[in-house]
mmCIF file with all atom_site columns, C-alpha atoms in Angstrom:
data_model
loop_
_atom_site.group_PDB
_atom_site.id
_atom_site.type_symbol
_atom_site.label_atom_id
_atom_site.label_alt_id
_atom_site.label_comp_id
_atom_site.label_asym_id
_atom_site.label_entity_id
_atom_site.label_seq_id
_atom_site.pdbx_PDB_ins_code
_atom_site.Cartn_x
_atom_site.Cartn_y
_atom_site.Cartn_z
_atom_site.occupancy
_atom_site.B_iso_or_equiv
_atom_site.pdbx_formal_charge
_atom_site.auth_seq_id
_atom_site.auth_comp_id
_atom_site.auth_asym_id
_atom_site.auth_atom_id
_atom_site.pdbx_PDB_model_num
ATOM 1   C CA . GLY A 1 1   ? -8.472  -12.511 11.447  1.00 0.00 ? 1   GLY A CA 1
ATOM 2   C CA . GLU A 1 2   ? -5.575  -12.683 9.031   1.00 0.00 ? 2   GLU A CA 1
ATOM 3   C CA . SER A 1 3   ? -3.020  -9.971  9.424   1.00 0.00 ? 3   SER A CA 1
ATOM 4   C CA . VAL A 1 4   ? 0.381   -8.672  8.768   1.00 0.00 ? 4   VAL A CA 1
ATOM 5   C CA . GLY A 1 5   ? 1.900   -6.830  11.721  1.00 0.00 ? 5   GLY A CA 1
ATOM 6   C CA . LEU A 1 6   ? 5.055   -5.221  12.753  1.00 0.00 ? 6   LEU A CA 1
ATOM 7   C CA . HIS A 1 7   ? 7.038   -5.725  15.941  1.00 0.00 ? 7   HIS A CA 1
ATOM 8   C CA . LEU A 1 8   ? 8.251   -2.040  16.306  1.00 0.00 ? 8   LEU A CA 1
ATOM 9   C CA . PRO A 1 9   ? 6.093   0.954   15.494  1.00 0.00 ? 9   PRO A CA 1
ATOM 10  C CA . THR A 1 10  ? 9.101   3.383   15.637  1.00 0.00 ? 10  THR A CA 1
ATOM 11  C CA . LEU A 1 11  ? 12.827  3.006   15.064  1.00 0.00 ? 11  LEU A CA 1
ATOM 12  C CA . SER A 1 12  ? 15.430  5.611   15.560  1.00 0.00 ? 12  SER A CA 1
ATOM 13  C CA . VAL A 1 13  ? 18.957  5.060   14.216  1.00 0.00 ? 13  VAL A CA 1
ATOM 14  C CA . GLN A 1 14  ? 22.164  7.010   13.774  1.00 0.00 ? 14  GLN A CA 1
ATOM 15  C CA . GLU A 1 15  ? 23.190  7.962   10.326  1.00 0.00 ? 15  GLU A CA 1
ATOM 16  C CA . GLY A 1 16  ? 25.552  5.393   8.917   1.00 0.00 ? 16  GLY A CA 1
ATOM 17  C CA . ASP A 1 17  ? 24.305  2.584   11.084  1.00 0.00 ? 17  ASP A CA 1
ATOM 18  C CA . ASN A 1 18  ? 22.292  -0.423  9.825   1.00 0.00 ? 18  ASN A CA 1
ATOM 19  C CA . SER A 1 19  ? 18.516  -0.558  10.277  1.00 0.00 ? 19  SER A CA 1
ATOM 20  C CA . ILE A 1 20  ? 16.376  -3.615  10.696  1.00 0.00 ? 20  ILE A CA 1
ATOM 21  C CA . ILE A 1 21  ? 12.596  -3.411  10.385  1.00 0.00 ? 21  ILE A CA 1
ATOM 22  C CA . ASN A 1 22  ? 10.629  -6.523  11.223  1.00 0.00 ? 22  ASN A CA 1
ATOM 23  C CA . CYS A 1 23  ? 7.257   -7.818  10.098  1.00 0.00 ? 23  CYS A CA 1
ATOM 24  C CA . ALA A 1 24  ? 5.181   -10.870 11.134  1.00 0.00 ? 24  ALA A CA 1
ATOM 25  C CA . TYR A 1 25  ? 2.507   -12.337 8.952   1.00 0.00 ? 25  TYR A CA 1
ATOM 26  C CA . SER A 1 26  ? -0.156  -14.851 9.856   1.00 0.00 ? 26  SER A CA 1
ATOM 27  C CA . ASN A 1 27  ? -1.121  -16.615 6.646   1.00 0.00 ? 27  ASN A CA 1
ATOM 28  C CA . SER A 1 28  ? 1.084   -19.398 5.631   1.00 0.00 ? 28  SER A CA 1
ATOM 29  C CA . ALA A 1 29  ? -0.539  -19.393 2.177   1.00 0.00 ? 29  ALA A CA 1
ATOM 30  C CA . SER A 1 30  ? 1.061   -15.998 1.325   1.00 0.00 ? 30  SER A CA 1
ATOM 31  C CA . ASP A 1 31  ? 3.488   -16.393 -1.506  1.00 0.00 ? 31  ASP A CA 1
ATOM 32  C CA . TYR A 1 32  ? 4.723   -12.871 -2.303  1.00 0.00 ? 32  TYR A CA 1
ATOM 33  C CA . PHE A 1 33  ? 5.948   -10.050 0.007   1.00 0.00 ? 33  PHE A CA 1
ATOM 34  C CA . ILE A 1 34  ? 6.804   -6.475  -0.657  1.00 0.00 ? 34  ILE A CA 1
ATOM 35  C CA . TRP A 1 35  ? 8.358   -3.731  1.333   1.00 0.00 ? 35  TRP A CA 1
ATOM 36  C CA . TYR A 1 36  ? 7.320   -0.167  0.713   1.00 0.00 ? 36  TYR A CA 1
ATOM 37  C CA . LYS A 1 37  ? 8.595   3.259   1.780   1.00 0.00 ? 37  LYS A CA 1
ATOM 38  C CA . GLN A 1 38  ? 6.203   6.090   2.293   1.00 0.00 ? 38  GLN A CA 1
ATOM 39  C CA . GLU A 1 39  ? 7.392   9.626   2.742   1.00 0.00 ? 39  GLU A CA 1
ATOM 40  C CA . SER A 1 40  ? 5.139   12.322  4.113   1.00 0.00 ? 40  SER A CA 1
ATOM 41  C CA . GLY A 1 41  ? 2.508   13.418  1.574   1.00 0.00 ? 41  GLY A CA 1
ATOM 42  C CA . LYS A 1 42  ? 3.365   10.684  -0.960  1.00 0.00 ? 42  LYS A CA 1
ATOM 43  C CA . GLY A 1 43  ? 2.116   7.239   -1.971  1.00 0.00 ? 43  GLY A CA 1
ATOM 44  C CA . PRO A 1 44  ? 4.005   4.056   -1.032  1.00 0.00 ? 44  PRO A CA 1
ATOM 45  C CA . GLN A 1 45  ? 7.191   3.517   -3.004  1.00 0.00 ? 45  GLN A CA 1
ATOM 46  C CA . PHE A 1 46  ? 8.283   -0.028  -3.927  1.00 0.00 ? 46  PHE A CA 1
ATOM 47  C CA . ILE A 1 47  ? 11.611  -1.000  -2.273  1.00 0.00 ? 47  ILE A CA 1
ATOM 48  C CA . ILE A 1 48  ? 11.970  -4.715  -2.709  1.00 0.00 ? 48  ILE A CA 1
ATOM 49  C CA . ASP A 1 49  ? 10.015  -7.888  -3.007  1.00 0.00 ? 49  ASP A CA 1
ATOM 50  C CA . ILE A 1 50  ? 10.512  -11.471 -2.264  1.00 0.00 ? 50  ILE A CA 1
ATOM 51  C CA . ARG A 1 51  ? 8.657   -14.703 -3.227  1.00 0.00 ? 51  ARG A CA 1
ATOM 52  C CA . SER A 1 52  ? 7.906   -17.610 -0.859  1.00 0.00 ? 52  SER A CA 1
ATOM 53  C CA . ASN A 1 53  ? 10.438  -19.914 -2.589  1.00 0.00 ? 53  ASN A CA 1
ATOM 54  C CA . MET A 1 54  ? 13.234  -17.559 -1.546  1.00 0.00 ? 54  MET A CA 1
ATOM 55  C CA . ASP A 1 55  ? 14.605  -16.780 1.924   1.00 0.00 ? 55  ASP A CA 1
ATOM 56  C CA . LYS A 1 56  ? 16.818  -13.789 1.044   1.00 0.00 ? 56  LYS A CA 1
ATOM 57  C CA . ARG A 1 57  ? 16.988  -11.160 -1.586  1.00 0.00 ? 57  ARG A CA 1
ATOM 58  C CA . GLN A 1 58  ? 19.254  -8.222  -1.928  1.00 0.00 ? 58  GLN A CA 1
ATOM 59  C CA . GLY A 1 59  ? 18.941  -4.848  -3.620  1.00 0.00 ? 59  GLY A CA 1
ATOM 60  C CA . GLN A 1 60  ? 20.893  -1.658  -3.393  1.00 0.00 ? 60  GLN A CA 1
ATOM 61  C CA . ARG A 1 61  ? 21.628  -1.178  0.279   1.00 0.00 ? 61  ARG A CA 1
ATOM 62  C CA . VAL A 1 62  ? 18.587  -3.181  1.142   1.00 0.00 ? 62  VAL A CA 1
ATOM 63  C CA . THR A 1 63  ? 18.069  -6.824  2.032   1.00 0.00 ? 63  THR A CA 1
ATOM 64  C CA . VAL A 1 64  ? 14.872  -8.740  2.645   1.00 0.00 ? 64  VAL A CA 1
ATOM 65  C CA . LEU A 1 65  ? 14.866  -11.884 4.702   1.00 0.00 ? 65  LEU A CA 1
ATOM 66  C CA . LEU A 1 66  ? 11.984  -14.289 4.759   1.00 0.00 ? 66  LEU A CA 1
ATOM 67  C CA . ASN A 1 67  ? 11.588  -16.978 7.380   1.00 0.00 ? 67  ASN A CA 1
ATOM 68  C CA . LYS A 1 68  ? 8.573   -19.077 6.547   1.00 0.00 ? 68  LYS A CA 1
ATOM 69  C CA . THR A 1 69  ? 8.991   -21.338 9.535   1.00 0.00 ? 69  THR A CA 1
ATOM 70  C CA . VAL A 1 70  ? 8.078   -18.492 12.007  1.00 0.00 ? 70  VAL A CA 1
ATOM 71  C CA . LYS A 1 71  ? 6.320   -16.338 9.383   1.00 0.00 ? 71  LYS A CA 1
ATOM 72  C CA . HIS A 1 72  ? 8.678   -13.438 9.727   1.00 0.00 ? 72  HIS A CA 1
ATOM 73  C CA . LEU A 1 73  ? 9.885   -10.846 7.257   1.00 0.00 ? 73  LEU A CA 1
ATOM 74  C CA . SER A 1 74  ? 12.579  -8.304  7.741   1.00 0.00 ? 74  SER A CA 1
ATOM 75  C CA . LEU A 1 75  ? 14.023  -5.398  5.887   1.00 0.00 ? 75  LEU A CA 1
ATOM 76  C CA . GLN A 1 76  ? 17.620  -4.492  6.491   1.00 0.00 ? 76  GLN A CA 1
ATOM 77  C CA . ILE A 1 77  ? 18.932  -1.057  5.341   1.00 0.00 ? 77  ILE A CA 1
ATOM 78  C CA . ALA A 1 78  ? 22.693  -0.738  5.227   1.00 0.00 ? 78  ALA A CA 1
ATOM 79  C CA . ALA A 1 79  ? 24.421  2.501   6.038   1.00 0.00 ? 79  ALA A CA 1
ATOM 80  C CA . THR A 1 80  ? 21.161  4.303   6.862   1.00 0.00 ? 80  THR A CA 1
ATOM 81  C CA . GLN A 1 81  ? 20.878  7.863   5.483   1.00 0.00 ? 81  GLN A CA 1
ATOM 82  C CA . PRO A 1 82  ? 18.750  10.905  6.446   1.00 0.00 ? 82  PRO A CA 1
ATOM 83  C CA . GLY A 1 83  ? 16.834  10.290  3.174   1.00 0.00 ? 83  GLY A CA 1
ATOM 84  C CA . ASP A 1 84  ? 15.755  6.906   4.478   1.00 0.00 ? 84  ASP A CA 1
ATOM 85  C CA . SER A 1 85  ? 13.582  8.518   7.124   1.00 0.00 ? 85  SER A CA 1
ATOM 86  C CA . ALA A 1 86  ? 10.027  7.489   6.281   1.00 0.00 ? 86  ALA A CA 1
ATOM 87  C CA . VAL A 1 87  ? 7.392   4.972   7.268   1.00 0.00 ? 87  VAL A CA 1
ATOM 88  C CA . TYR A 1 88  ? 8.010   1.436   6.086   1.00 0.00 ? 88  TYR A CA 1
ATOM 89  C CA . PHE A 1 89  ? 5.387   -1.037  5.358   1.00 0.00 ? 89  PHE A CA 1
ATOM 90  C CA . CYS A 1 90  ? 5.384   -4.770  4.587   1.00 0.00 ? 90  CYS A CA 1
ATOM 91  C CA . ALA A 1 91  ? 2.644   -6.170  2.518   1.00 0.00 ? 91  ALA A CA 1
ATOM 92  C CA . GLU A 1 92  ? 1.631   -9.736  1.523   1.00 0.00 ? 92  GLU A CA 1
ATOM 93  C CA . ASN A 1 93  ? -0.070  -11.093 -1.423  1.00 0.00 ? 93  ASN A CA 1
ATOM 94  C CA . LYS A 1 94  ? -2.145  -14.161 -0.967  1.00 0.00 ? 94  LYS A CA 1
ATOM 95  C CA . GLY A 1 95  ? -1.735  -15.987 -4.265  1.00 0.00 ? 95  GLY A CA 1
ATOM 96  C CA . ASN A 1 96  ? -5.283  -17.350 -4.247  1.00 0.00 ? 96  ASN A CA 1
ATOM 97  C CA . GLN A 1 97  ? -6.975  -14.102 -3.067  1.00 0.00 ? 97  GLN A CA 1
ATOM 98  C CA . GLY A 1 98  ? -7.174  -12.253 -6.478  1.00 0.00 ? 98  GLY A CA 1
ATOM 99  C CA . GLY A 1 99  ? -3.875  -10.599 -6.217  1.00 0.00 ? 99  GLY A CA 1
ATOM 100 C CA . LYS A 1 100 ? -4.776  -8.067  -3.485  1.00 0.00 ? 100 LYS A CA 1
ATOM 101 C CA . LEU A 1 101 ? -2.086  -6.829  -1.108  1.00 0.00 ? 101 LEU A CA 1
ATOM 102 C CA . ILE A 1 102 ? -2.635  -6.723  2.642   1.00 0.00 ? 102 ILE A CA 1
ATOM 103 C CA . PHE A 1 103 ? -0.532  -4.198  4.511   1.00 0.00 ? 103 PHE A CA 1
ATOM 104 C CA . GLY A 1 104 ? 1.101   -4.349  7.902   1.00 0.00 ? 104 GLY A CA 1
ATOM 105 C CA . GLN A 1 105 ? 0.984   -1.723  10.554  1.00 0.00 ? 105 GLN A CA 1
ATOM 106 C CA . GLY A 1 106 ? 4.084   0.300   9.538   1.00 0.00 ? 106 GLY A CA 1
ATOM 107 C CA . THR A 1 107 ? 7.274   1.408   11.198  1.00 0.00 ? 107 THR A CA 1
ATOM 108 C CA . GLU A 1 108 ? 8.428   4.955   11.285  1.00 0.00 ? 108 GLU A CA 1
ATOM 109 C CA . LEU A 1 109 ? 12.195  5.072   10.773  1.00 0.00 ? 109 LEU A CA 1
ATOM 110 C CA . SER A 1 110 ? 13.954  8.201   11.962  1.00 0.00 ? 110 SER A CA 1
ATOM 111 C CA . VAL A 1 111 ? 17.668  8.734   11.056  1.00 0.00 ? 111 VAL A CA 1
ATOM 112 C CA . LYS A 1 112 ? 19.639  10.994  13.341  1.00 0.00 ? 112 LYS A CA 1
ATOM 113 C CA . PRO A 1 113 ? 22.499  12.893  11.698  1.00 0.00 ? 113 PRO A CA 1
ATOM 114 C CA . SER B 2 1   ? 6.656   -0.034  -13.932 1.00 0.00 ? 1   SER B CA 1
ATOM 115 C CA . ALA B 2 2   ? 3.298   1.717   -14.612 1.00 0.00 ? 2   ALA B CA 1
ATOM 116 C CA . VAL B 2 3   ? 2.916   5.401   -13.971 1.00 0.00 ? 3   VAL B CA 1
ATOM 117 C CA . ILE B 2 4   ? -0.207  6.496   -12.246 1.00 0.00 ? 4   ILE B CA 1
ATOM 118 C CA . SER B 2 5   ? -1.897  9.878   -12.351 1.00 0.00 ? 5   SER B CA 1
ATOM 119 C CA . GLN B 2 6   ? -4.439  10.344  -9.475  1.00 0.00 ? 6   GLN B CA 1
ATOM 120 C CA . LYS B 2 7   ? -6.677  13.337  -9.299  1.00 0.00 ? 7   LYS B CA 1
ATOM 121 C CA . PRO B 2 8   ? -7.377  15.407  -7.298  1.00 0.00 ? 8   PRO B CA 1
ATOM 122 C CA . SER B 2 9   ? -4.357  15.439  -5.091  1.00 0.00 ? 9   SER B CA 1
ATOM 123 C CA . ARG B 2 10  ? -6.355  16.944  -2.305  1.00 0.00 ? 10  ARG B CA 1
ATOM 124 C CA . ASP B 2 11  ? -9.814  18.344  -1.576  1.00 0.00 ? 11  ASP B CA 1
ATOM 125 C CA . ILE B 2 12  ? -11.863 19.842  1.208   1.00 0.00 ? 12  ILE B CA 1
ATOM 126 C CA . CYS B 2 13  ? -15.509 18.903  1.052   1.00 0.00 ? 13  CYS B CA 1
ATOM 127 C CA . GLN B 2 14  ? -18.688 19.611  2.878   1.00 0.00 ? 14  GLN B CA 1
ATOM 128 C CA . ARG B 2 15  ? -20.365 16.813  4.746   1.00 0.00 ? 15  ARG B CA 1
ATOM 129 C CA . GLY B 2 16  ? -23.166 15.182  2.794   1.00 0.00 ? 16  GLY B CA 1
ATOM 130 C CA . THR B 2 17  ? -21.530 15.733  -0.591  1.00 0.00 ? 17  THR B CA 1
ATOM 131 C CA . SER B 2 18  ? -19.655 13.248  -2.854  1.00 0.00 ? 18  SER B CA 1
ATOM 132 C CA . LEU B 2 19  ? -16.287 13.338  -4.362  1.00 0.00 ? 19  LEU B CA 1
ATOM 133 C CA . THR B 2 20  ? -15.070 11.262  -7.345  1.00 0.00 ? 20  THR B CA 1
ATOM 134 C CA . ILE B 2 21  ? -11.362 10.381  -7.535  1.00 0.00 ? 21  ILE B CA 1
ATOM 135 C CA . GLN B 2 22  ? -9.747  9.389   -10.804 1.00 0.00 ? 22  GLN B CA 1
ATOM 136 C CA . CYS B 2 23  ? -6.875  6.965   -11.377 1.00 0.00 ? 23  CYS B CA 1
ATOM 137 C CA . GLN B 2 24  ? -5.246  7.026   -14.840 1.00 0.00 ? 24  GLN B CA 1
ATOM 138 C CA . VAL B 2 25  ? -2.447  4.581   -15.749 1.00 0.00 ? 25  VAL B CA 1
ATOM 139 C CA . ASP B 2 26  ? -0.083  5.067   -18.664 1.00 0.00 ? 26  ASP B CA 1
ATOM 140 C CA . SER B 2 27  ? -0.327  1.392   -19.700 1.00 0.00 ? 27  SER B CA 1
ATOM 141 C CA . GLN B 2 28  ? -2.813  -1.451  -19.564 1.00 0.00 ? 28  GLN B CA 1
ATOM 142 C CA . VAL B 2 29  ? -2.853  -3.282  -16.241 1.00 0.00 ? 29  VAL B CA 1
ATOM 143 C CA . THR B 2 30  ? -4.619  -6.404  -15.118 1.00 0.00 ? 30  THR B CA 1
ATOM 144 C CA . MET B 2 31  ? -5.556  -5.377  -11.649 1.00 0.00 ? 31  MET B CA 1
ATOM 145 C CA . MET B 2 32  ? -6.468  -2.091  -10.025 1.00 0.00 ? 32  MET B CA 1
ATOM 146 C CA . PHE B 2 33  ? -7.217  -1.489  -6.380  1.00 0.00 ? 33  PHE B CA 1
ATOM 147 C CA . TRP B 2 34  ? -8.361  1.261   -4.168  1.00 0.00 ? 34  TRP B CA 1
ATOM 148 C CA . TYR B 2 35  ? -7.049  1.721   -0.564  1.00 0.00 ? 35  TYR B CA 1
ATOM 149 C CA . ARG B 2 36  ? -7.797  4.117   2.297   1.00 0.00 ? 36  ARG B CA 1
ATOM 150 C CA . GLN B 2 37  ? -5.150  5.407   4.671   1.00 0.00 ? 37  GLN B CA 1
ATOM 151 C CA . GLN B 2 38  ? -6.495  7.093   7.742   1.00 0.00 ? 38  GLN B CA 1
ATOM 152 C CA . PRO B 2 39  ? -4.145  9.602   9.555   1.00 0.00 ? 39  PRO B CA 1
ATOM 153 C CA . GLY B 2 40  ? -1.156  7.890   11.088  1.00 0.00 ? 40  GLY B CA 1
ATOM 154 C CA . GLN B 2 41  ? -2.389  4.395   10.011  1.00 0.00 ? 41  GLN B CA 1
ATOM 155 C CA . SER B 2 42  ? -1.610  1.715   7.514   1.00 0.00 ? 42  SER B CA 1
ATOM 156 C CA . LEU B 2 43  ? -3.332  1.111   4.175   1.00 0.00 ? 43  LEU B CA 1
ATOM 157 C CA . THR B 2 44  ? -6.679  -0.665  4.165   1.00 0.00 ? 44  THR B CA 1
ATOM 158 C CA . LEU B 2 45  ? -7.995  -2.195  0.984   1.00 0.00 ? 45  LEU B CA 1
ATOM 159 C CA . ILE B 2 46  ? -11.384 -0.912  0.011   1.00 0.00 ? 46  ILE B CA 1
ATOM 160 C CA . ALA B 2 47  ? -11.980 -2.885  -3.207  1.00 0.00 ? 47  ALA B CA 1
ATOM 161 C CA . THR B 2 48  ? -10.640 -4.445  -6.297  1.00 0.00 ? 48  THR B CA 1
ATOM 162 C CA . ALA B 2 49  ? -11.837 -2.559  -9.449  1.00 0.00 ? 49  ALA B CA 1
ATOM 163 C CA . ASN B 2 50  ? -12.875 -5.106  -12.027 1.00 0.00 ? 50  ASN B CA 1
ATOM 164 C CA . GLN B 2 51  ? -12.882 -4.095  -15.761 1.00 0.00 ? 51  GLN B CA 1
ATOM 165 C CA . GLY B 2 52  ? -16.384 -4.185  -17.168 1.00 0.00 ? 52  GLY B CA 1
ATOM 166 C CA . SER B 2 53  ? -18.028 -5.580  -14.028 1.00 0.00 ? 53  SER B CA 1
ATOM 167 C CA . GLU B 2 54  ? -18.906 -4.632  -10.426 1.00 0.00 ? 54  GLU B CA 1
ATOM 168 C CA . ALA B 2 55  ? -16.028 -4.083  -8.049  1.00 0.00 ? 55  ALA B CA 1
ATOM 169 C CA . THR B 2 56  ? -15.186 -6.604  -5.326  1.00 0.00 ? 56  THR B CA 1
ATOM 170 C CA . TYR B 2 57  ? -15.407 -4.985  -1.919  1.00 0.00 ? 57  TYR B CA 1
ATOM 171 C CA . GLU B 2 58  ? -13.673 -5.882  1.269   1.00 0.00 ? 58  GLU B CA 1
ATOM 172 C CA . SER B 2 59  ? -15.404 -6.439  4.591   1.00 0.00 ? 59  SER B CA 1
ATOM 173 C CA . GLY B 2 60  ? -16.609 -3.138  5.904   1.00 0.00 ? 60  GLY B CA 1
ATOM 174 C CA . PHE B 2 61  ? -16.902 -1.376  2.668   1.00 0.00 ? 61  PHE B CA 1
ATOM 175 C CA . VAL B 2 62  ? -20.067 -1.209  0.487   1.00 0.00 ? 62  VAL B CA 1
ATOM 176 C CA . ILE B 2 63  ? -20.892 -0.119  -3.034  1.00 0.00 ? 63  ILE B CA 1
ATOM 177 C CA . ASP B 2 64  ? -23.444 2.441   -1.951  1.00 0.00 ? 64  ASP B CA 1
ATOM 178 C CA . LYS B 2 65  ? -20.832 4.316   -0.005  1.00 0.00 ? 65  LYS B CA 1
ATOM 179 C CA . PHE B 2 66  ? -17.752 3.760   -2.388  1.00 0.00 ? 66  PHE B CA 1
ATOM 180 C CA . PRO B 2 67  ? -19.012 3.196   -5.912  1.00 0.00 ? 67  PRO B CA 1
ATOM 181 C CA . ILE B 2 68  ? -16.244 2.223   -8.272  1.00 0.00 ? 68  ILE B CA 1
ATOM 182 C CA . SER B 2 69  ? -16.070 2.214   -12.035 1.00 0.00 ? 69  SER B CA 1
ATOM 183 C CA . ARG B 2 70  ? -13.477 0.739   -14.360 1.00 0.00 ? 70  ARG B CA 1
ATOM 184 C CA . PRO B 2 71  ? -14.522 1.095   -17.897 1.00 0.00 ? 71  PRO B CA 1
ATOM 185 C CA . ASN B 2 72  ? -11.168 -0.109  -19.403 1.00 0.00 ? 72  ASN B CA 1
ATOM 186 C CA . LEU B 2 73  ? -7.761  -1.399  -18.494 1.00 0.00 ? 73  LEU B CA 1
ATOM 187 C CA . THR B 2 74  ? -6.132  2.076   -17.784 1.00 0.00 ? 74  THR B CA 1
ATOM 188 C CA . PHE B 2 75  ? -8.750  4.009   -15.875 1.00 0.00 ? 75  PHE B CA 1
ATOM 189 C CA . SER B 2 76  ? -10.743 3.711   -12.664 1.00 0.00 ? 76  SER B CA 1
ATOM 190 C CA . THR B 2 77  ? -12.775 5.994   -10.431 1.00 0.00 ? 77  THR B CA 1
ATOM 191 C CA . LEU B 2 78  ? -13.636 5.805   -6.754  1.00 0.00 ? 78  LEU B CA 1
ATOM 192 C CA . THR B 2 79  ? -16.492 7.933   -5.395  1.00 0.00 ? 79  THR B CA 1
ATOM 193 C CA . VAL B 2 80  ? -16.822 8.679   -1.705  1.00 0.00 ? 80  VAL B CA 1
ATOM 194 C CA . SER B 2 81  ? -20.541 9.268   -1.279  1.00 0.00 ? 81  SER B CA 1
ATOM 195 C CA . ASN B 2 82  ? -22.487 11.258  1.398   1.00 0.00 ? 82  ASN B CA 1
ATOM 196 C CA . MET B 2 83  ? -19.291 12.224  3.113   1.00 0.00 ? 83  MET B CA 1
ATOM 197 C CA . SER B 2 84  ? -18.878 12.672  6.809   1.00 0.00 ? 84  SER B CA 1
ATOM 198 C CA . PRO B 2 85  ? -15.770 13.831  8.829   1.00 0.00 ? 85  PRO B CA 1
ATOM 199 C CA . GLU B 2 86  ? -14.861 10.135  9.433   1.00 0.00 ? 86  GLU B CA 1
ATOM 200 C CA . ASP B 2 87  ? -14.231 9.787   5.703   1.00 0.00 ? 87  ASP B CA 1
ATOM 201 C CA . SER B 2 88  ? -11.276 12.198  6.083   1.00 0.00 ? 88  SER B CA 1
ATOM 202 C CA . SER B 2 89  ? -8.357  10.108  4.818   1.00 0.00 ? 89  SER B CA 1
ATOM 203 C CA . ILE B 2 90  ? -5.868  9.609   2.030   1.00 0.00 ? 90  ILE B CA 1
ATOM 204 C CA . TYR B 2 91  ? -7.271  7.526   -0.770  1.00 0.00 ? 91  TYR B CA 1
ATOM 205 C CA . LEU B 2 92  ? -4.811  5.692   -3.003  1.00 0.00 ? 92  LEU B CA 1
ATOM 206 C CA . CYS B 2 93  ? -5.016  3.865   -6.251  1.00 0.00 ? 93  CYS B CA 1
ATOM 207 C CA . SER B 2 94  ? -2.778  0.833   -6.867  1.00 0.00 ? 94  SER B CA 1
ATOM 208 C CA . VAL B 2 95  ? -2.190  -1.282  -9.953  1.00 0.00 ? 95  VAL B CA 1
ATOM 209 C CA . THR B 2 96  ? -0.160  -4.312  -11.035 1.00 0.00 ? 96  THR B CA 1
ATOM 210 C CA . LYS B 2 97  ? 0.142   -6.041  -14.316 1.00 0.00 ? 97  LYS B CA 1
ATOM 211 C CA . THR B 2 98  ? 0.451   -9.602  -13.104 1.00 0.00 ? 98  THR B CA 1
ATOM 212 C CA . GLY B 2 99  ? -0.057  -9.702  -9.274  1.00 0.00 ? 99  GLY B CA 1
ATOM 213 C CA . ALA B 2 100 ? 3.483   -10.929 -8.864  1.00 0.00 ? 100 ALA B CA 1
ATOM 214 C CA . ASP B 2 101 ? 5.580   -8.243  -10.261 1.00 0.00 ? 101 ASP B CA 1
ATOM 215 C CA . GLY B 2 102 ? 5.243   -5.303  -7.785  1.00 0.00 ? 102 GLY B CA 1
ATOM 216 C CA . TYR B 2 103 ? 2.388   -3.062  -7.207  1.00 0.00 ? 103 TYR B CA 1
ATOM 217 C CA . THR B 2 104 ? 2.578   0.617   -7.991  1.00 0.00 ? 104 THR B CA 1
ATOM 218 C CA . PHE B 2 105 ? 0.769   3.337   -6.073  1.00 0.00 ? 105 PHE B CA 1
ATOM 219 C CA . GLY B 2 106 ? -0.522  6.675   -7.073  1.00 0.00 ? 106 GLY B CA 1
ATOM 220 C CA . SER B 2 107 ? 0.424   9.664   -5.032  1.00 0.00 ? 107 SER B CA 1
ATOM 221 C CA . GLY B 2 108 ? -2.950  9.615   -3.255  1.00 0.00 ? 108 GLY B CA 1
ATOM 222 C CA . THR B 2 109 ? -5.923  11.961  -2.781  1.00 0.00 ? 109 THR B CA 1
ATOM 223 C CA . ARG B 2 110 ? -5.986  13.767  0.613   1.00 0.00 ? 110 ARG B CA 1
ATOM 224 C CA . LEU B 2 111 ? -9.597  14.310  1.516   1.00 0.00 ? 111 LEU B CA 1
ATOM 225 C CA . THR B 2 112 ? -10.760 16.405  4.352   1.00 0.00 ? 112 THR B CA 1
ATOM 226 C CA . VAL B 2 113 ? -14.510 16.572  5.120   1.00 0.00 ? 113 VAL B CA 1
ATOM 227 C CA . VAL B 2 114 ? -15.725 19.483  7.163   1.00 0.00 ? 114 VAL B CA 1
#
């Protein structure tokens, strides 16, 4: 079936290093993608989004890259901090599917001081 | 972005009983959704809550088990009926105003069925 999945379930990085979290999606009709951060005991928190007519978008310390050719999405976090430790999810919105979001598996990011 | 109040934040329930979870938004939103997140897992969409009509359920979820109400553009409820330990999960409400402007999530309801 259609799915959004992640290449790496866990990622451990040193404080100050850059982090890259990857995500693959299977539906070429998806036109809107979002990255979420979820800390323990909390709901997902919006980080950054990107539409299918773009291939890159930057926020504060975060960059999302979209490669529609290979249906791949990545989240880059610059100068990773201990407060970045959380589970990160990618989600896709299929524009003709009533606006619902489908979530990927999730990657747990652990930042070592 | 919209602010969501989800209640209760957690509950421990006896098997065979039902629990109703409330989602209150501080502004009118077009779309409201209910998700389930089992321990250590990703989010799975249960249904889209439609204002003034029956919810649209995803495969594997049925109205008898998860009845949903949405009487207006700022409020929805999800009931988990005839609970079993397998229903122990976090249940999350999500809203969006346009479907292309970011989706906001509530803090979730952590349900434990004993």
